[in-house]
CSV table of C-alpha atoms and ligand atoms in Angstrom, one decimal:
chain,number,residue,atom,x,y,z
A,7,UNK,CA,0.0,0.0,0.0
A,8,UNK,CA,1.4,3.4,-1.1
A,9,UNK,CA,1.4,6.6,1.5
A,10,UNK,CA,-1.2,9.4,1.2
A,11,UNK,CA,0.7,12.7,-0.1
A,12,UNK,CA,0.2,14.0,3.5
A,13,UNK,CA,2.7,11.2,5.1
A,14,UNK,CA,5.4,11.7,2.2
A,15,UNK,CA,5.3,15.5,3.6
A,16,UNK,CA,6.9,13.8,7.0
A,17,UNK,CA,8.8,11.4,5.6
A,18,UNK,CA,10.1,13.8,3.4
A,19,UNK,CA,10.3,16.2,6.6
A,20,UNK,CA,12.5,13.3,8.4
A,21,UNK,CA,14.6,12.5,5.4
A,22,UNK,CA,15.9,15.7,5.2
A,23,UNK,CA,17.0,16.4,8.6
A,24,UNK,CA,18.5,13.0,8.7
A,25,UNK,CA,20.6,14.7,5.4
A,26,UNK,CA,21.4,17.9,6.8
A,27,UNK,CA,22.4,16.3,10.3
A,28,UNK,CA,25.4,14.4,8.2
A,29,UNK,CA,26.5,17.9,5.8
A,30,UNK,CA,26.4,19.9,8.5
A,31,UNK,CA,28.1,18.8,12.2
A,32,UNK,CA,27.3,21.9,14.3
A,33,UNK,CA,23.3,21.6,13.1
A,34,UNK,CA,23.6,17.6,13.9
A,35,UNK,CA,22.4,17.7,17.6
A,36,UNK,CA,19.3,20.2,16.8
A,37,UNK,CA,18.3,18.1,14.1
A,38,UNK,CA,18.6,14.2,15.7
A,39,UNK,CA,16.1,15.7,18.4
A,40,UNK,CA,13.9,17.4,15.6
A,41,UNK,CA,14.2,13.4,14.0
A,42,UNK,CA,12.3,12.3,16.9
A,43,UNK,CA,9.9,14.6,17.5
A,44,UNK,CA,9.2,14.9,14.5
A,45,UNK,CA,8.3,11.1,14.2
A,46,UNK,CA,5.9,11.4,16.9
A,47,UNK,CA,4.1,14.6,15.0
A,48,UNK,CA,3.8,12.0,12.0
A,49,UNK,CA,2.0,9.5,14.3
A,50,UNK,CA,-0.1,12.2,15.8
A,51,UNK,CA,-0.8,13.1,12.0
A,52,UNK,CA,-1.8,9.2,11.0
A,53,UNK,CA,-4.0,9.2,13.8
A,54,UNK,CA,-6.5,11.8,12.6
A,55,UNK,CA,-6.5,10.1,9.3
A,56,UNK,CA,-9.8,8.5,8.1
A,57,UNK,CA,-10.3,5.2,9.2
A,58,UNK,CA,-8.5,6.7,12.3
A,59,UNK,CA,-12.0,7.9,14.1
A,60,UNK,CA,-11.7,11.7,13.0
A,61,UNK,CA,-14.1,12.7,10.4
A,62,UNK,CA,-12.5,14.1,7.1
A,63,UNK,CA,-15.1,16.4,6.5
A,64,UNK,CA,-14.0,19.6,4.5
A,65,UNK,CA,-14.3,22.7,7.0
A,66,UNK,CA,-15.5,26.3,6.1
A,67,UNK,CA,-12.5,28.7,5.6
A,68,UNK,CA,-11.8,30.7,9.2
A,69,UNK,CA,-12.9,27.8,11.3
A,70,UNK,CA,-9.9,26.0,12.0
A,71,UNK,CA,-9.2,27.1,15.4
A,72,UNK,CA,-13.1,26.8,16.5
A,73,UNK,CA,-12.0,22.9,17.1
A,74,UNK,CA,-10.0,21.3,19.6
A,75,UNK,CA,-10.9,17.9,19.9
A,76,UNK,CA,-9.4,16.9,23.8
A,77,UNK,CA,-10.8,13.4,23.6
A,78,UNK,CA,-8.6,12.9,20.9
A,79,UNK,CA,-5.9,15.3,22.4
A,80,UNK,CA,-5.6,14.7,26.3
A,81,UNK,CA,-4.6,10.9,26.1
A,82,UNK,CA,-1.8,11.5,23.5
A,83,UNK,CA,-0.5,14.8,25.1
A,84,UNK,CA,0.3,12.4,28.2
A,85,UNK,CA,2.2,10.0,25.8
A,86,UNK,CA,3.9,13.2,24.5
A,87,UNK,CA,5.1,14.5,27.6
A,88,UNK,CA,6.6,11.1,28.8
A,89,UNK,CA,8.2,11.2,25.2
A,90,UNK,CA,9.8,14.8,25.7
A,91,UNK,CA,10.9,13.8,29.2
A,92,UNK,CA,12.7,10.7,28.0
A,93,UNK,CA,14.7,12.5,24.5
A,94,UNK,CA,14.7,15.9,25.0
A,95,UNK,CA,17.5,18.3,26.5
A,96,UNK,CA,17.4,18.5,30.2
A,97,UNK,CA,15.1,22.1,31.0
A,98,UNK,CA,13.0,21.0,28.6
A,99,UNK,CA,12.5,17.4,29.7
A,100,UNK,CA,12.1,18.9,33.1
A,101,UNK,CA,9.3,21.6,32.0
A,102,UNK,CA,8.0,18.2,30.1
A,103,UNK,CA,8.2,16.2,33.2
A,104,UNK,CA,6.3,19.0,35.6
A,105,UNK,CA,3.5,19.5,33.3
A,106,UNK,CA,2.8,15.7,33.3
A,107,UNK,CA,2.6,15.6,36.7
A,108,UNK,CA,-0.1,18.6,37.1
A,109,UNK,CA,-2.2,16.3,35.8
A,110,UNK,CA,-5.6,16.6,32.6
A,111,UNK,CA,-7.1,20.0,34.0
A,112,UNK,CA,-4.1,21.8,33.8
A,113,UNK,CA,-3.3,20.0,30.2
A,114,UNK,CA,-6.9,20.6,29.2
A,115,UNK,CA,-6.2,24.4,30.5
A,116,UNK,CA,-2.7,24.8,28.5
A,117,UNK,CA,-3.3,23.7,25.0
A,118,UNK,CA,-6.8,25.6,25.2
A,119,UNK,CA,-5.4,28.4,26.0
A,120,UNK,CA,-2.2,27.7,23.6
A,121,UNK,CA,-4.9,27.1,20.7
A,122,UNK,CA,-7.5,30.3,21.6
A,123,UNK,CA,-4.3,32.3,21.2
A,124,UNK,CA,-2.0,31.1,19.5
A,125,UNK,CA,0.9,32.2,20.9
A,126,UNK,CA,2.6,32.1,24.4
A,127,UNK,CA,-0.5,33.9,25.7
A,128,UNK,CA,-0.9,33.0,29.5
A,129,UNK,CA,1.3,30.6,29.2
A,130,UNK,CA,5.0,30.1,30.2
A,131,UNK,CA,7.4,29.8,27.6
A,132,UNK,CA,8.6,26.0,28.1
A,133,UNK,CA,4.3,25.0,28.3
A,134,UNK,CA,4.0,27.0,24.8
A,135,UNK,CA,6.8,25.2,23.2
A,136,UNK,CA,5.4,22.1,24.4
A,137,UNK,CA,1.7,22.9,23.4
A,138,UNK,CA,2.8,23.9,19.5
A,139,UNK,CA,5.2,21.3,19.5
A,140,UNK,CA,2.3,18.7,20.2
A,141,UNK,CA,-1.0,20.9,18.3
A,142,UNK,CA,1.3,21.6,15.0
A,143,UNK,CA,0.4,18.0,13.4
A,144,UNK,CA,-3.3,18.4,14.5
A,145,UNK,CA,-3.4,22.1,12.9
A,146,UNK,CA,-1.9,21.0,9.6
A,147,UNK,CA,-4.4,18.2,9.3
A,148,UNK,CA,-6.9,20.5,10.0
A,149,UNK,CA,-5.4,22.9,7.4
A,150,UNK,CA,-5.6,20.4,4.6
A,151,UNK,CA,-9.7,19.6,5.2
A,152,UNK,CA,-10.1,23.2,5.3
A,153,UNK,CA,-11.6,25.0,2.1
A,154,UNK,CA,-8.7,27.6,0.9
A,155,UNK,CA,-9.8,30.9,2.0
A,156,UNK,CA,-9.8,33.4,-0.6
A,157,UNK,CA,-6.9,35.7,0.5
A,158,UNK,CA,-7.7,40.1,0.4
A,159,UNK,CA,-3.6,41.5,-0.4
A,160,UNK,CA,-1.0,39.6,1.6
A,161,UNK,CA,-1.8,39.2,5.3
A,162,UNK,CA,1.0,38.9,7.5
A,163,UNK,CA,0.0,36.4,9.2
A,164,UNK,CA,-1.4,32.9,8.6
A,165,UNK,CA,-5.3,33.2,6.2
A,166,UNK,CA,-6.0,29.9,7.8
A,167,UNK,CA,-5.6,30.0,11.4
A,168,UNK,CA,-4.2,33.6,11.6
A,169,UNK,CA,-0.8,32.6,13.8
A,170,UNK,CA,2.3,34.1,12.7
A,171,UNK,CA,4.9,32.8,9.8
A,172,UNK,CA,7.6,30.2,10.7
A,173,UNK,CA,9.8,30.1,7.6
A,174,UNK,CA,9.9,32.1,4.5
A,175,UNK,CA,10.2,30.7,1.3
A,176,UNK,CA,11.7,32.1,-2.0
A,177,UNK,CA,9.9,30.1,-5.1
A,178,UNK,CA,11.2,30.2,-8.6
A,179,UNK,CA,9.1,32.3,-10.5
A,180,UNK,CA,10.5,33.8,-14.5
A,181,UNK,CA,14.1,34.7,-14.3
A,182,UNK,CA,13.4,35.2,-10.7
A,183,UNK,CA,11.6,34.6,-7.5
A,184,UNK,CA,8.4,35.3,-5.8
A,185,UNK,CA,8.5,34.9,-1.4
A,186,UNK,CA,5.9,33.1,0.3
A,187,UNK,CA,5.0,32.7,3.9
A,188,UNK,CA,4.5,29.5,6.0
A,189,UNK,CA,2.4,29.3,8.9
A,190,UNK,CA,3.6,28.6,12.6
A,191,UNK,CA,1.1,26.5,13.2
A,192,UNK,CA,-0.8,24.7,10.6
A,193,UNK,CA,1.9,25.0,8.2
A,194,UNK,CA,-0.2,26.5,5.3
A,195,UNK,CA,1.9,28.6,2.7
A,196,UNK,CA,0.7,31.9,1.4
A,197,UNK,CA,2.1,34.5,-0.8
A,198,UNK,CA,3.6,37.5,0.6
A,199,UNK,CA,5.5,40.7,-1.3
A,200,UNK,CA,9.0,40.2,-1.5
A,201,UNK,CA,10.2,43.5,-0.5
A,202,UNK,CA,8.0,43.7,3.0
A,203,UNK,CA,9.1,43.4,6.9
A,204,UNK,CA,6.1,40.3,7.8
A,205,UNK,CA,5.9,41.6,11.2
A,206,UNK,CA,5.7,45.8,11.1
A,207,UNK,CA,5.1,45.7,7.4
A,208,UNK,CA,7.8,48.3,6.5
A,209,UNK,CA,8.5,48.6,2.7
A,210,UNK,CA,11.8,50.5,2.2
A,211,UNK,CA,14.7,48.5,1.1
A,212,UNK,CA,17.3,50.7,3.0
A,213,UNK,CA,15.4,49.2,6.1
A,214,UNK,CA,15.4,45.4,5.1
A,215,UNK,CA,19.1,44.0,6.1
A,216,UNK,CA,19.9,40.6,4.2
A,217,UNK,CA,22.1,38.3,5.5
A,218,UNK,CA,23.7,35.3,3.8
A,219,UNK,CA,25.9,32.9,5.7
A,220,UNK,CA,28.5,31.4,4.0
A,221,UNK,CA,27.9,27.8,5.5
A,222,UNK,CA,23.9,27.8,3.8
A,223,UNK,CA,24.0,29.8,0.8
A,224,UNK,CA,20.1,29.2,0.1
A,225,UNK,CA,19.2,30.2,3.7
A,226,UNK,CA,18.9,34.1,4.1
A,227,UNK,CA,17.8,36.4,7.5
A,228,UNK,CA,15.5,38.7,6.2
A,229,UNK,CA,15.5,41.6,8.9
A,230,UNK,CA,13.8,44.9,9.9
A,231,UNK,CA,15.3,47.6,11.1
A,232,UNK,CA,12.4,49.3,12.1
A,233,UNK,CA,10.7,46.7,14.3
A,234,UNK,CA,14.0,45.1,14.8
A,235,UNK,CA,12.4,41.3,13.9
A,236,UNK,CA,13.4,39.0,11.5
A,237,UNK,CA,12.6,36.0,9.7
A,238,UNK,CA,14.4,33.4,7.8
A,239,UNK,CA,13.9,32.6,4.6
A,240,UNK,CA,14.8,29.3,2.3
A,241,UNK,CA,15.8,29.9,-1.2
A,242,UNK,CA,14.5,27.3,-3.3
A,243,UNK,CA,16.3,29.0,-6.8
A,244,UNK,CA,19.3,28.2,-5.0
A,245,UNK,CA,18.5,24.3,-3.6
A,246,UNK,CA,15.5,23.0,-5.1
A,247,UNK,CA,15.5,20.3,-2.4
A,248,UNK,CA,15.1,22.4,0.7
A,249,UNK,CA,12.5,21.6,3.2
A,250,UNK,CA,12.3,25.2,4.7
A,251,UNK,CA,11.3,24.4,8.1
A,252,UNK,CA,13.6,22.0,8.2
A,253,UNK,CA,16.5,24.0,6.8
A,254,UNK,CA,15.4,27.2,9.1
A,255,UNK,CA,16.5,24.4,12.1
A,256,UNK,CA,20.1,24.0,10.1
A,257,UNK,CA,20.4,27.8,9.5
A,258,UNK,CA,22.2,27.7,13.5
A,259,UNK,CA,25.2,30.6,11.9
A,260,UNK,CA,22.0,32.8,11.4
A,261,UNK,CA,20.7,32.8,13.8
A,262,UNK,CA,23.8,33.9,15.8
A,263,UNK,CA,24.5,36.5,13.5
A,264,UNK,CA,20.8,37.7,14.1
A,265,UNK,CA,21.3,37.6,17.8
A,266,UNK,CA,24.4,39.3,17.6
A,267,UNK,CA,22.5,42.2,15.7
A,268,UNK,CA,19.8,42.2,18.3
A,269,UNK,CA,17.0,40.8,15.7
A,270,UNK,CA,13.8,38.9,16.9
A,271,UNK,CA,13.0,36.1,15.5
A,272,UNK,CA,9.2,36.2,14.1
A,273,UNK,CA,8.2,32.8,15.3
A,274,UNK,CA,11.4,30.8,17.7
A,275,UNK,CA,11.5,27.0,16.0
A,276,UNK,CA,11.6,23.6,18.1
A,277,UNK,CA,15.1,24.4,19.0
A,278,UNK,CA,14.5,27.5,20.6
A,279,UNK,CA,16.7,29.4,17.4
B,303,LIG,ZN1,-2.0,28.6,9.9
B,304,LIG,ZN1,9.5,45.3,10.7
């Protein structure tokens, strides 16, 4: 039996880490813990697929965040924090370890809240990691039995589920390129200006830093130096088979650089980077 296109996306996901762990030594750590977690977000994924008990039924554009199914949810964020606790580095296998033993209410109470906002909200920052670590596979399955929303200029943030971009991506397009978006959460991709800050939506070029390091020629920091944020972005003209938010996890000389320079990252990845 051949996989559905949705589980070549994580085994595609997991190949390429596995590829970038071996070319590049100082990303190897980052991306052997990405490996695993991301091979429990593929199970999580599988799970919800039909057959699986969740209904595939296609869901009216805007709606995605009105469901948060915590039968399905609760029993598997238990399995997911035992799973942190046991492969993860040591504060955040501790954070993993403490919220397990608070016990369902306060797990009902996080990844509602987690999900209402999405974003740190009321939450601390290690019980926000864990939350969109565990609800990103559930918001991209939602995402794909969503109708496509129909998409007024380029929003800077997600037309689906409205969270905030993760990776940019710079698609060939001509004799060029045109930059698209992808979501935090639910991992839907969305066209955005080339030339624009996503976060304070400044336009003027003198104000948009670009930095290339020489270690990943086809990963760029796209910065702003009026809101001081920054996002990465994954050049596709230059490797055709990048995975960007896989390849934003490798970009590590970036994001020193952009610390360095006092940029905020848009949306902090997996690994805190
Ligand atoms: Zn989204
Ligand atoms: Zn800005």
């Amino acid at each position: 039996m051949t996989g559905s296109p949705a589980d070549k996306t994580w085994d595609r996901r997991l190949q390429r880490a596995n590829e970038l762990a071996a070319a590049y030594p100082f990303a190897a750590e980052g991306l052997r813990f990405y490996e695993r977690i991301a091979g429990f977000q593929k199970s999580l994924y599988a799970a919800l697929a039909p057959g699986n008990g969740k209904a595939q039924t296609a869901r009216p554009p805007g709606s995605l965040r009105d469901e948060l199914d915590l039968f399905f949810l609760l029993p598997r964020f238990s399995t997911f924090l035992a799973f942190v606790e046991s492969i993860a580095p040591s504060p955040l296998a501790q954070s993993a370890a403490a919220l397990s033993g608070e016990g369902g209410l306060r797990w009902e109470a996080v990844l509602d809240e987690f999900w209402r906002s999405g974003a740190q909200g009321m939450l601390t920052e290690p019980e926000a990691l864990l939350s969109w670590t565990f609800l990103q596979p559930y918001a991209e399955y939602l995402a794909r039995h969503t109708e496509p929303p129909e998409i007024q200029g380029t929003p800077a943030v997600c037309p689906l589920c409205a969270c905030r971009p993760q990776v940019g991506v710079l698609r060939p397009l001509g004799d060029g390129a045109k930059r698209s978006l992808i979501c935090s959460l639910c991992a839907t991709e969305w066209d955005y200006r080339r030339l624009v800050c996503p976060a304070c939506g400044e336009e003027s070029v003198d104000k948009l830093p670009i930095y290339v390091a020489e270690e990943l020629p086809h990963v760029r920091v796209e910065a702003c130096d009026t809101c001081h944020c920054y996002i990465k972005t994954i050049d596709l003209t230059k490797d055709g088979l990048a995975i960007p938010v896989v390849d934003e996890l490798a970009a590590i000389p970036l994001s020193l650089w952009a610390a360095e320079h006092e940029y905020t990252k848009v949306s902090t990845n997996l690994l805190g980077i």
